[in-house]
Amino acid sequence: MKPIKVGLLGLGTVGTGVVRIVEGHQEDLSSQVGSPIVIERIAVKSLDKQRTISIDSSKLTDNPLDVIRDPEIDVIIEVMGGITGTKEYILEALDRGKHIVTANKDLMALHGSEILAKAQEKQCDVFYEASVAGGIPIIRTLIEGFSSDRIMKIMGIVNGTTNFILTKMSQEGASYEAVLSEAQELGYAESDPTSDVEGLDAARKMAILGTLGFRTNVELEDVSVQGISNVTKEDIQYAKQLGYEMKLLGIADRQDDQLSISVQPTMVKNTHPIASVHGVFNAVYVYGEAVGETMFYGAGAGEMPTATSIVADLVAVVKNLKLGVNGLKAIVPYKLKKLKTEEEIAFKNFILLQVADKAGVLAQITQVFAEFDVSLASVVQTPNEQHTDAEIIIVTHDASQANMNKVLKHFEGLDVIHRVKSVYRVEG
Ligand SMILES: NC(=O)C1=CN([C@@H]2O[C@H](COP(=O)(O)OP(=O)(O)OC[C@H]3O[C@@H](n4cnc5c(N)ncnc54)[C@H](OP(=O)(O)O)[C@@H]3O)[C@@H](O)[C@H]2O)C=CC1
Ligand SMILES: N[C@@H](CC=O)C(=O)O
Ligand code: NA
């Protein structure tokens, strides 16, 4: 049996896991696809770096083109990351008729449509399961498992680093900075962790999920993004007291084909299944018109979980090779995109205010909500024995984003409000 030859671009956290699985599970893999799978060449940045696995040094190169242009190689696994440069490597590999497996959500969210179009033209596969929710087979689920349904809502904890940080801040009272360093050491964070903590990584993943779930071309600029860098331990404690967990939540929903997609720190009612997803775990909740509620859970980052998805994609490519059907499974979004306006997007809000502790303050505040048609679910004032500033916690019913913005704007001119300390979306 002629072996299937694979070229690996990158031998970092994920690439190392890929080598471990291909070597460790070789018997299972080759019996599924009917050929041995061989990692033929590997591109790295530094040839001298100490590795945690032993690699035949003749396989290593510091030039990705050596891998892409090797005529023996059938499939390229791209786990080096990056956008410019990497995109050109992938397009060239496709031009050369090589199939692609990638974990690169940055690339797929920004240039996925161009890459997938090229793949179709060249009858090649491009699979990217590892790019969203590392070890969870959510992309395959949306493409195949829900092909018969109409997806109405996708909610995801799709960034492991931030879930790890929020969990440790909540359960151990740990500091944001210390937990971020730990996530970096464990290989969860991106090379620039700003994209994790500022929500960009999750936004890219939600653009991919939205495109697949709603069969329309969701682009990164369609996703409104807010990260966790301003979330305080106090916010997390208030959330807990009210029966919520603080999560960086991606939310994509549709009503009558109108979409909204966002990523923001969200207070999730602790009875919702997604509220109990902690640590580096990810979960994607999918609501289908016919199927109802479903939820998919697993490790969202890290060497072996991510590599599991990569190698499963590799198996899919090789099975397609055997059947001669590569390049036929690309999902081409066909629906016209209609995004909801601020007036049409509505959700519950948590607002924490620092206010003057004197008579009539609450009345002035509730008057502003009434003026802009925002109905309140609860109002709590924290006890303040010194009679200096007091804190007021308000939870609204569903309110349009436009009206909420008007309320917050109006608060700026209200003397009795000394500070709007926090505003969070509330789910569940
Ligand atoms: N880490 C995770 O949990 C997850 C990561 N991903 C994605 O997977 C990809 C890889 O992530 P990860 O493994 O964590 O990244 P790492 O930084 O650990 O590894 C990157 C690898 O690529 C190599 N590399 C980088 N640039 C070049 C270049 N120009 N030429 C040749 N080799 C290069 C590096 O070489 P050297 O070793 O010499 O430095 C390194 O081996 C990224 O797209 C990431 O977003 C997706 C899901 C989960
Ligand atoms: N940095 C990402 C890695 C997986 O995509 C995360 O923390 O989820
Ligand atoms: Na996945």
Short mmCIF file of C-alpha atoms and ligand atoms in Angstrom, two decimals:
data_model
loop_
_atom_site.label_atom_id
_atom_site.label_comp_id
_atom_site.label_asym_id
_atom_site.label_seq_id
_atom_site.Cartn_x
_atom_site.Cartn_y
_atom_site.Cartn_z
CA MET A 1 0.00 0.00 0.00
CA LYS A 2 1.39 3.35 -1.07
CA PRO A 3 1.72 5.56 2.00
CA ILE A 4 -0.11 8.90 2.21
CA LYS A 5 2.54 11.57 2.60
CA VAL A 6 1.82 14.58 4.76
CA GLY A 7 3.67 17.88 5.03
CA LEU A 8 3.44 19.70 8.33
CA LEU A 9 3.80 23.49 8.54
CA GLY A 10 4.57 24.16 12.23
CA LEU A 11 5.75 21.98 15.08
CA GLY A 12 4.59 23.99 18.08
CA THR A 13 1.82 23.06 20.52
CA VAL A 14 -0.57 21.69 17.90
CA GLY A 15 2.02 20.35 15.43
CA THR A 16 3.66 18.32 18.19
CA GLY A 17 0.29 16.79 19.08
CA VAL A 18 -0.28 15.90 15.42
CA VAL A 19 3.03 14.00 15.27
CA ARG A 20 2.20 12.19 18.53
CA ILE A 21 -1.22 11.09 17.26
CA VAL A 22 -0.07 10.09 13.77
CA GLU A 23 2.74 8.02 15.30
CA GLY A 24 0.86 6.72 18.35
CA HIS A 25 -2.36 5.79 16.56
CA GLN A 26 -0.77 4.65 13.28
CA GLU A 27 -2.34 1.19 13.29
CA ASP A 28 -5.86 2.54 13.84
CA LEU A 29 -5.39 5.31 11.32
CA SER A 30 -3.96 3.17 8.55
CA SER A 31 -6.62 0.52 9.01
CA GLN A 32 -9.32 3.19 8.62
CA VAL A 33 -7.88 4.70 5.45
CA GLY A 34 -6.20 1.65 3.94
CA SER A 35 -2.67 3.16 3.76
CA PRO A 36 0.06 4.08 6.19
CA ILE A 37 0.23 7.82 6.95
CA VAL A 38 3.71 9.32 6.95
CA ILE A 39 4.75 12.80 8.02
CA GLU A 40 7.27 13.45 5.29
CA ARG A 41 8.53 16.98 5.93
CA ILE A 42 8.05 19.59 8.65
CA ALA A 43 8.58 23.35 8.41
CA VAL A 44 9.61 25.19 11.58
CA LYS A 45 10.95 28.66 12.28
CA SER A 46 14.01 27.59 14.22
CA LEU A 47 15.88 24.43 13.23
CA ASP A 48 17.89 24.42 16.49
CA LYS A 49 14.96 24.61 18.91
CA GLN A 50 14.72 21.87 21.54
CA ARG A 51 11.60 19.76 20.84
CA THR A 52 9.58 17.64 23.25
CA ILE A 53 9.39 14.80 20.72
CA SER A 54 12.19 13.16 18.81
CA ILE A 55 12.16 14.08 15.13
CA ASP A 56 14.43 12.90 12.35
CA SER A 57 16.27 16.17 11.66
CA SER A 58 16.42 15.46 7.91
CA LYS A 59 12.64 16.02 7.83
CA LEU A 60 12.93 19.56 9.18
CA THR A 61 13.24 22.68 7.07
CA ASP A 62 12.90 26.35 7.88
CA ASN A 63 11.36 27.06 4.49
CA PRO A 64 7.64 26.18 4.17
CA LEU A 65 8.05 26.17 0.37
CA ASP A 66 10.22 23.04 0.67
CA VAL A 67 7.14 21.31 2.07
CA ILE A 68 4.56 22.82 -0.25
CA ARG A 69 6.62 22.16 -3.38
CA ASP A 70 7.57 18.59 -2.50
CA PRO A 71 5.86 16.56 -5.25
CA GLU A 72 5.63 13.50 -2.99
CA ILE A 73 3.35 15.26 -0.50
CA ASP A 74 -0.43 14.78 -0.82
CA VAL A 75 -1.76 16.73 2.18
CA ILE A 76 -0.51 19.87 3.94
CA ILE A 77 -1.33 20.35 7.61
CA GLU A 78 -0.98 24.05 8.44
CA VAL A 79 -0.42 24.64 12.15
CA MET A 80 2.05 27.51 12.06
CA GLY A 81 -0.56 30.27 12.33
CA GLY A 82 -0.43 33.75 10.81
CA ILE A 83 -2.37 35.36 8.00
CA THR A 84 -0.17 37.04 5.42
CA GLY A 85 2.36 34.60 4.08
CA THR A 86 0.39 31.64 5.36
CA LYS A 87 -2.48 32.45 2.99
CA GLU A 88 -0.07 32.51 0.05
CA TYR A 89 1.42 29.16 1.12
CA ILE A 90 -2.04 27.60 1.26
CA LEU A 91 -3.10 29.02 -2.09
CA GLU A 92 0.11 27.77 -3.70
CA ALA A 93 -0.36 24.33 -2.14
CA LEU A 94 -3.90 24.21 -3.56
CA ASP A 95 -2.59 25.28 -6.95
CA ARG A 96 -0.29 22.29 -6.73
CA GLY A 97 -3.28 20.03 -6.03
CA LYS A 98 -2.53 19.42 -2.35
CA HIS A 99 -5.30 19.07 0.21
CA ILE A 100 -5.24 21.29 3.28
CA VAL A 101 -6.01 20.71 6.94
CA THR A 102 -5.67 23.81 9.10
CA ALA A 103 -6.31 25.04 12.65
CA ASN A 104 -6.03 28.64 11.54
CA LYS A 105 -9.24 30.49 12.42
CA ASP A 106 -7.62 33.85 11.80
CA LEU A 107 -7.03 32.87 8.20
CA MET A 108 -10.34 31.07 7.69
CA ALA A 109 -12.40 33.90 9.19
CA LEU A 110 -10.70 36.50 7.00
CA HIS A 111 -9.95 34.62 3.78
CA GLY A 112 -11.99 31.42 4.07
CA SER A 113 -14.22 32.19 1.08
CA GLU A 114 -11.23 32.79 -1.23
CA ILE A 115 -9.45 29.66 0.00
CA LEU A 116 -12.55 27.49 -0.28
CA ALA A 117 -13.27 28.81 -3.79
CA LYS A 118 -9.73 27.91 -4.87
CA ALA A 119 -10.14 24.47 -3.27
CA GLN A 120 -13.29 23.86 -5.27
CA GLU A 121 -11.63 24.99 -8.47
CA LYS A 122 -8.71 22.63 -7.83
CA GLN A 123 -10.93 19.79 -6.52
CA CYS A 124 -9.06 19.79 -3.25
CA ASP A 125 -10.29 19.49 0.31
CA VAL A 126 -9.78 22.26 2.86
CA PHE A 127 -10.84 21.09 6.32
CA TYR A 128 -10.58 23.28 9.42
CA GLU A 129 -12.31 21.50 12.31
CA ALA A 130 -9.56 22.45 14.78
CA SER A 131 -10.05 26.14 14.07
CA VAL A 132 -13.18 26.39 16.24
CA ALA A 133 -13.47 24.84 19.67
CA GLY A 134 -10.26 22.75 19.39
CA GLY A 135 -11.29 19.19 20.17
CA ILE A 136 -15.06 19.51 19.64
CA PRO A 137 -16.30 18.28 16.23
CA ILE A 138 -18.60 21.30 15.85
CA ILE A 139 -17.84 22.21 12.23
CA ARG A 140 -18.63 18.70 11.04
CA THR A 141 -21.77 18.79 13.20
CA LEU A 142 -23.02 22.02 11.62
CA ILE A 143 -22.22 20.90 8.07
CA GLU A 144 -23.42 17.32 8.31
CA GLY A 145 -25.34 16.66 11.52
CA PHE A 146 -27.63 19.68 11.08
CA SER A 147 -27.81 19.71 7.29
CA SER A 148 -31.56 19.01 7.58
CA ASP A 149 -32.37 21.71 10.11
CA ARG A 150 -32.66 25.48 10.28
CA ILE A 151 -30.28 26.80 12.92
CA MET A 152 -31.78 29.69 14.88
CA LYS A 153 -29.16 30.33 17.54
CA ILE A 154 -25.55 29.42 18.25
CA MET A 155 -24.04 30.34 21.60
CA GLY A 156 -20.47 29.44 22.30
CA ILE A 157 -17.74 29.56 24.82
CA VAL A 158 -15.20 29.30 22.04
CA ASN A 159 -12.04 30.68 23.62
CA GLY A 160 -10.30 28.41 26.10
CA THR A 161 -7.87 31.02 27.41
CA THR A 162 -10.54 33.48 28.53
CA ASN A 163 -12.73 30.76 30.01
CA PHE A 164 -9.70 29.53 31.94
CA ILE A 165 -9.04 33.07 33.20
CA LEU A 166 -12.66 33.81 34.18
CA THR A 167 -12.99 30.43 35.90
CA LYS A 168 -9.86 30.90 37.99
CA MET A 169 -10.85 34.49 38.85
CA SER A 170 -14.27 33.24 39.91
CA GLN A 171 -13.37 30.03 41.72
CA GLU A 172 -9.96 30.86 43.18
CA GLY A 173 -10.04 34.66 43.30
CA ALA A 174 -6.86 34.58 41.18
CA SER A 175 -5.58 37.70 39.45
CA TYR A 176 -6.20 38.22 35.75
CA GLU A 177 -2.47 38.64 34.93
CA ALA A 178 -1.33 35.50 36.80
CA VAL A 179 -3.92 33.27 35.11
CA LEU A 180 -3.13 34.68 31.68
CA SER A 181 0.55 33.72 32.16
CA GLU A 182 -0.53 30.23 33.21
CA ALA A 183 -2.71 29.90 30.08
CA GLN A 184 0.30 30.95 27.97
CA GLU A 185 2.53 28.37 29.64
CA LEU A 186 -0.06 25.66 29.02
CA GLY A 187 -0.11 26.49 25.29
CA TYR A 188 -3.74 27.70 25.24
CA ALA A 189 -3.14 31.33 24.36
CA GLU A 190 -2.39 32.71 20.91
CA SER A 191 1.13 33.95 20.21
CA ASP A 192 -0.34 37.43 20.76
CA PRO A 193 -2.78 36.81 23.65
CA THR A 194 -4.47 40.17 23.04
CA SER A 195 -6.59 38.40 20.45
CA ASP A 196 -7.79 36.00 23.15
CA VAL A 197 -8.53 38.52 25.90
CA GLU A 198 -9.96 41.22 23.63
CA GLY A 199 -12.40 38.74 22.08
CA LEU A 200 -10.97 38.74 18.54
CA ASP A 201 -10.16 35.03 18.56
CA ALA A 202 -13.73 34.24 19.66
CA ALA A 203 -15.12 36.68 17.07
CA ARG A 204 -13.23 34.91 14.29
CA LYS A 205 -14.62 31.59 15.46
CA MET A 206 -18.16 32.99 15.64
CA ALA A 207 -17.79 34.31 12.06
CA ILE A 208 -16.92 30.75 10.98
CA LEU A 209 -19.79 29.19 12.97
CA GLY A 210 -22.26 31.84 11.77
CA THR A 211 -21.30 31.24 8.14
CA LEU A 212 -21.81 27.50 8.49
CA GLY A 213 -24.91 27.66 10.70
CA PHE A 214 -26.78 30.37 8.80
CA ARG A 215 -25.42 29.51 5.32
CA THR A 216 -24.56 33.10 4.65
CA ASN A 217 -21.20 34.80 4.45
CA VAL A 218 -20.61 36.15 7.97
CA GLU A 219 -17.53 38.33 7.99
CA LEU A 220 -15.44 39.47 10.90
CA GLU A 221 -16.73 43.04 10.68
CA ASP A 222 -20.28 41.69 11.14
CA VAL A 223 -19.39 40.53 14.65
CA SER A 224 -19.53 43.10 17.44
CA VAL A 225 -16.68 42.38 19.84
CA GLN A 226 -15.86 43.11 23.45
CA GLY A 227 -13.22 41.23 25.44
CA ILE A 228 -12.68 40.46 29.12
CA SER A 229 -9.85 42.83 29.99
CA ASN A 230 -12.20 45.17 31.91
CA VAL A 231 -14.02 42.43 33.84
CA THR A 232 -13.25 42.81 37.54
CA LYS A 233 -13.36 40.32 40.40
CA GLU A 234 -16.15 42.51 41.82
CA ASP A 235 -18.25 42.03 38.65
CA ILE A 236 -17.75 38.28 38.89
CA GLN A 237 -18.79 38.28 42.56
CA TYR A 238 -21.92 40.35 41.84
CA ALA A 239 -22.77 37.93 39.03
CA LYS A 240 -22.47 35.01 41.45
CA GLN A 241 -24.63 36.70 44.09
CA LEU A 242 -27.38 37.14 41.52
CA GLY A 243 -27.13 33.53 40.30
CA TYR A 244 -25.06 34.10 37.16
CA GLU A 245 -21.67 32.98 35.83
CA MET A 246 -19.50 35.44 33.90
CA LYS A 247 -18.55 33.97 30.51
CA LEU A 248 -17.05 35.35 27.31
CA LEU A 249 -19.94 34.30 25.12
CA GLY A 250 -20.27 34.32 21.35
CA ILE A 251 -23.91 34.69 20.39
CA ALA A 252 -25.21 34.33 16.85
CA ASP A 253 -28.94 34.36 16.35
CA ARG A 254 -31.49 34.89 13.65
CA GLN A 255 -35.13 35.88 13.43
CA ASP A 256 -36.81 35.81 10.03
CA ASP A 257 -33.39 35.61 8.38
CA GLN A 258 -32.11 38.70 10.16
CA LEU A 259 -28.88 38.02 11.99
CA SER A 260 -26.88 39.36 14.86
CA ILE A 261 -23.48 38.05 15.88
CA SER A 262 -21.54 39.26 18.89
CA VAL A 263 -18.89 38.35 21.41
CA GLN A 264 -18.99 39.90 24.87
CA PRO A 265 -18.55 39.07 28.54
CA THR A 266 -22.00 37.86 29.50
CA MET A 267 -23.72 36.97 32.74
CA VAL A 268 -25.23 33.56 32.10
CA LYS A 269 -27.96 32.26 34.44
CA ASN A 270 -26.41 29.41 36.39
CA THR A 271 -29.24 27.06 35.40
CA HIS A 272 -28.23 27.27 31.71
CA PRO A 273 -26.00 24.31 30.71
CA ILE A 274 -23.36 26.62 29.25
CA ALA A 275 -22.86 28.30 32.65
CA SER A 276 -21.25 25.13 33.99
CA VAL A 277 -18.51 25.05 31.34
CA HIS A 278 -15.33 25.89 33.20
CA GLY A 279 -11.57 26.08 32.73
CA VAL A 280 -10.13 25.56 29.26
CA PHE A 281 -13.31 23.74 28.23
CA ASN A 282 -15.40 25.10 25.39
CA ALA A 283 -19.03 24.46 24.59
CA VAL A 284 -21.24 25.31 21.67
CA TYR A 285 -24.98 25.45 22.23
CA VAL A 286 -26.99 25.12 19.03
CA TYR A 287 -30.72 25.69 18.81
CA GLY A 288 -32.30 24.26 15.67
CA GLU A 289 -35.89 24.91 14.62
CA ALA A 290 -36.55 21.17 14.38
CA VAL A 291 -34.03 19.61 16.74
CA GLY A 292 -34.45 22.12 19.59
CA GLU A 293 -31.63 22.50 22.10
CA THR A 294 -28.27 20.74 21.72
CA MET A 295 -24.89 21.38 23.26
CA PHE A 296 -21.38 20.18 22.40
CA TYR A 297 -18.66 20.21 25.03
CA GLY A 298 -14.94 19.50 25.17
CA ALA A 299 -11.46 20.92 25.41
CA GLY A 300 -11.19 24.05 23.30
CA ALA A 301 -7.43 24.37 23.19
CA GLY A 302 -4.24 22.50 23.98
CA GLU A 303 -1.94 20.09 22.23
CA MET A 304 -3.78 16.77 22.10
CA PRO A 305 -7.44 17.89 21.85
CA THR A 306 -6.64 20.23 18.96
CA ALA A 307 -4.48 17.63 17.24
CA THR A 308 -7.37 15.13 17.51
CA SER A 309 -9.47 17.33 15.23
CA ILE A 310 -6.56 17.89 12.85
CA VAL A 311 -5.90 14.19 12.42
CA ALA A 312 -9.62 13.43 12.07
CA ASP A 313 -9.69 15.94 9.20
CA LEU A 314 -6.64 14.21 7.73
CA VAL A 315 -8.50 10.89 7.85
CA ALA A 316 -11.46 12.54 6.08
CA VAL A 317 -9.17 13.87 3.33
CA VAL A 318 -7.60 10.45 2.80
CA LYS A 319 -10.99 8.70 2.70
CA ASN A 320 -12.09 11.22 0.07
CA LEU A 321 -8.87 10.57 -1.84
CA LYS A 322 -9.67 6.88 -1.94
CA LEU A 323 -13.18 7.61 -3.18
CA GLY A 324 -12.01 10.30 -5.61
CA VAL A 325 -14.41 12.88 -4.17
CA ASN A 326 -12.09 15.58 -2.81
CA GLY A 327 -13.28 19.16 -3.11
CA LEU A 328 -16.95 18.27 -3.26
CA LYS A 329 -17.89 19.01 0.31
CA ALA A 330 -17.14 22.73 0.53
CA ILE A 331 -20.08 24.68 1.94
CA VAL A 332 -20.83 27.61 -0.30
CA PRO A 333 -22.92 30.19 1.57
CA TYR A 334 -25.92 31.02 -0.60
CA LYS A 335 -28.19 33.18 1.53
CA LEU A 336 -28.27 36.94 1.30
CA LYS A 337 -27.02 38.43 4.56
CA LYS A 338 -29.29 40.76 6.54
CA LEU A 339 -27.90 42.06 9.80
CA LYS A 340 -30.12 43.33 12.58
CA THR A 341 -29.90 47.00 13.45
CA GLU A 342 -29.36 48.35 16.99
CA GLU A 343 -33.13 48.86 17.20
CA GLU A 344 -33.73 45.18 16.38
CA ILE A 345 -31.11 43.62 18.67
CA ALA A 346 -32.58 43.11 22.13
CA PHE A 347 -31.34 41.44 25.28
CA LYS A 348 -31.33 41.71 29.07
CA ASN A 349 -28.72 43.94 30.73
CA PHE A 350 -26.96 44.07 34.08
CA ILE A 351 -25.91 47.59 35.12
CA LEU A 352 -23.82 48.48 38.16
CA LEU A 353 -23.98 52.15 39.14
CA GLN A 354 -22.12 54.17 41.76
CA VAL A 355 -24.55 56.85 42.89
CA ALA A 356 -25.08 59.56 45.50
CA ASP A 357 -26.71 58.07 48.61
CA LYS A 358 -29.58 60.50 49.08
CA ALA A 359 -33.33 60.73 48.74
CA GLY A 360 -34.84 60.62 45.26
CA VAL A 361 -31.85 59.09 43.47
CA LEU A 362 -33.56 55.82 42.62
CA ALA A 363 -36.60 57.67 41.28
CA GLN A 364 -34.42 59.75 38.94
CA ILE A 365 -32.69 56.65 37.64
CA THR A 366 -35.81 54.59 37.05
CA GLN A 367 -37.34 57.61 35.32
CA VAL A 368 -34.59 57.48 32.68
CA PHE A 369 -35.27 53.80 31.98
CA ALA A 370 -38.98 54.54 31.66
CA GLU A 371 -38.32 57.44 29.28
CA PHE A 372 -36.50 55.14 26.87
CA ASP A 373 -38.92 52.25 27.24
CA VAL A 374 -36.54 49.94 29.09
CA SER A 375 -38.40 47.78 31.55
CA LEU A 376 -36.64 46.68 34.75
CA ALA A 377 -36.59 43.13 36.13
CA SER A 378 -34.85 43.96 39.42
CA VAL A 379 -33.22 46.84 41.27
CA VAL A 380 -31.03 46.30 44.33
CA GLN A 381 -29.20 48.91 46.37
CA THR A 382 -26.21 47.68 48.35
CA PRO A 383 -26.19 48.77 52.01
CA ASN A 384 -23.97 51.73 52.73
CA GLU A 385 -23.63 52.68 56.37
CA GLN A 386 -21.32 55.66 55.78
CA HIS A 387 -23.96 57.38 53.61
CA THR A 388 -21.34 58.28 51.01
CA ASP A 389 -21.76 56.75 47.56
CA ALA A 390 -24.06 53.76 47.18
CA GLU A 391 -24.12 51.03 44.56
CA ILE A 392 -27.21 50.13 42.61
CA ILE A 393 -27.51 46.94 40.60
CA ILE A 394 -30.15 46.87 37.90
CA VAL A 395 -31.21 43.98 35.70
CA THR A 396 -33.45 44.88 32.77
CA HIS A 397 -35.92 42.84 30.76
CA ASP A 398 -35.12 42.50 27.04
CA ALA A 399 -34.29 45.98 25.80
CA SER A 400 -33.18 47.13 22.38
CA GLN A 401 -29.52 47.99 22.14
CA ALA A 402 -30.47 51.41 20.76
CA ASN A 403 -32.64 52.22 23.78
CA MET A 404 -30.02 50.95 26.23
CA ASN A 405 -27.42 53.17 24.59
CA LYS A 406 -29.77 56.15 25.00
CA VAL A 407 -30.20 55.33 28.69
CA LEU A 408 -26.43 55.15 29.21
CA LYS A 409 -25.90 58.39 27.29
CA HIS A 410 -28.53 60.11 29.44
CA PHE A 411 -26.80 58.87 32.62
CA GLU A 412 -23.73 60.93 31.64
CA GLY A 413 -25.71 64.12 32.28
CA LEU A 414 -27.23 62.96 35.59
CA ASP A 415 -25.40 64.45 38.63
CA VAL A 416 -26.56 61.73 41.03
CA ILE A 417 -24.82 59.02 38.96
CA HIS A 418 -21.12 59.24 39.80
CA ARG A 419 -20.04 56.28 37.67
CA VAL A 420 -21.48 53.59 35.47
CA LYS A 421 -19.20 50.86 36.80
CA SER A 422 -20.23 47.99 34.54
CA VAL A 423 -22.77 46.96 31.93
CA TYR A 424 -23.11 43.34 30.84
CA ARG A 425 -25.39 41.36 28.60
CA VAL A 426 -27.46 38.81 30.51
CA GLU A 427 -28.50 35.43 29.05
CA GLY A 428 -30.75 32.71 30.37
N1 LIG B 1 -2.66 26.10 20.79
C1 LIG B 1 -3.94 25.73 20.72
O1 LIG B 1 -4.53 25.23 21.67
C2 LIG B 1 -4.69 25.95 19.45
C3 LIG B 1 -4.12 26.57 18.35
N2 LIG B 1 -4.83 26.73 17.20
C4 LIG B 1 -4.20 27.33 16.04
O2 LIG B 1 -3.19 26.44 15.59
C5 LIG B 1 -2.11 27.17 15.01
C6 LIG B 1 -0.82 26.79 15.72
O3 LIG B 1 -0.92 27.11 17.09
P1 LIG B 1 0.19 26.64 18.12
O4 LIG B 1 0.63 25.27 17.83
O5 LIG B 1 -0.38 26.95 19.46
O6 LIG B 1 1.37 27.67 17.79
P2 LIG B 1 2.88 27.60 18.25
O7 LIG B 1 3.34 29.01 18.34
O8 LIG B 1 3.04 26.72 19.43
O9 LIG B 1 3.59 26.88 17.00
C7 LIG B 1 3.81 27.50 15.77
C8 LIG B 1 4.76 26.63 14.97
O10 LIG B 1 4.91 27.17 13.67
C9 LIG B 1 6.30 27.37 13.39
N3 LIG B 1 6.37 28.57 12.57
C10 LIG B 1 5.86 29.80 12.84
N4 LIG B 1 6.10 30.64 11.83
C11 LIG B 1 6.77 29.93 10.89
C12 LIG B 1 7.32 30.25 9.62
N5 LIG B 1 7.20 31.46 9.10
N6 LIG B 1 7.94 29.27 8.93
C13 LIG B 1 8.06 28.03 9.43
N7 LIG B 1 7.56 27.66 10.65
C14 LIG B 1 6.93 28.61 11.35
C15 LIG B 1 6.98 27.52 14.72
O11 LIG B 1 8.34 27.13 14.60
P3 LIG B 1 9.32 26.99 15.90
O12 LIG B 1 8.82 25.79 16.64
O13 LIG B 1 10.66 26.79 15.32
O14 LIG B 1 9.14 28.27 16.65
C16 LIG B 1 6.17 26.55 15.57
O15 LIG B 1 6.65 25.26 15.43
C17 LIG B 1 -2.50 28.64 15.13
O16 LIG B 1 -3.16 29.01 13.93
C18 LIG B 1 -3.49 28.64 16.29
O17 LIG B 1 -4.39 29.73 16.24
C19 LIG B 1 -6.12 26.28 17.08
C20 LIG B 1 -6.73 25.64 18.12
C21 LIG B 1 -6.08 25.46 19.40
N1 LIG B 2 -6.14 30.63 21.93
C1 LIG B 2 -7.24 29.78 21.59
C2 LIG B 2 -6.70 28.46 21.11
C3 LIG B 2 -7.74 27.70 20.41
O1 LIG B 2 -8.30 28.12 19.42
C4 LIG B 2 -8.10 29.54 22.84
O2 LIG B 2 -7.68 29.92 23.92
O3 LIG B 2 -9.21 29.04 22.67
NA NA B 3 -13.67 21.85 16.40
#
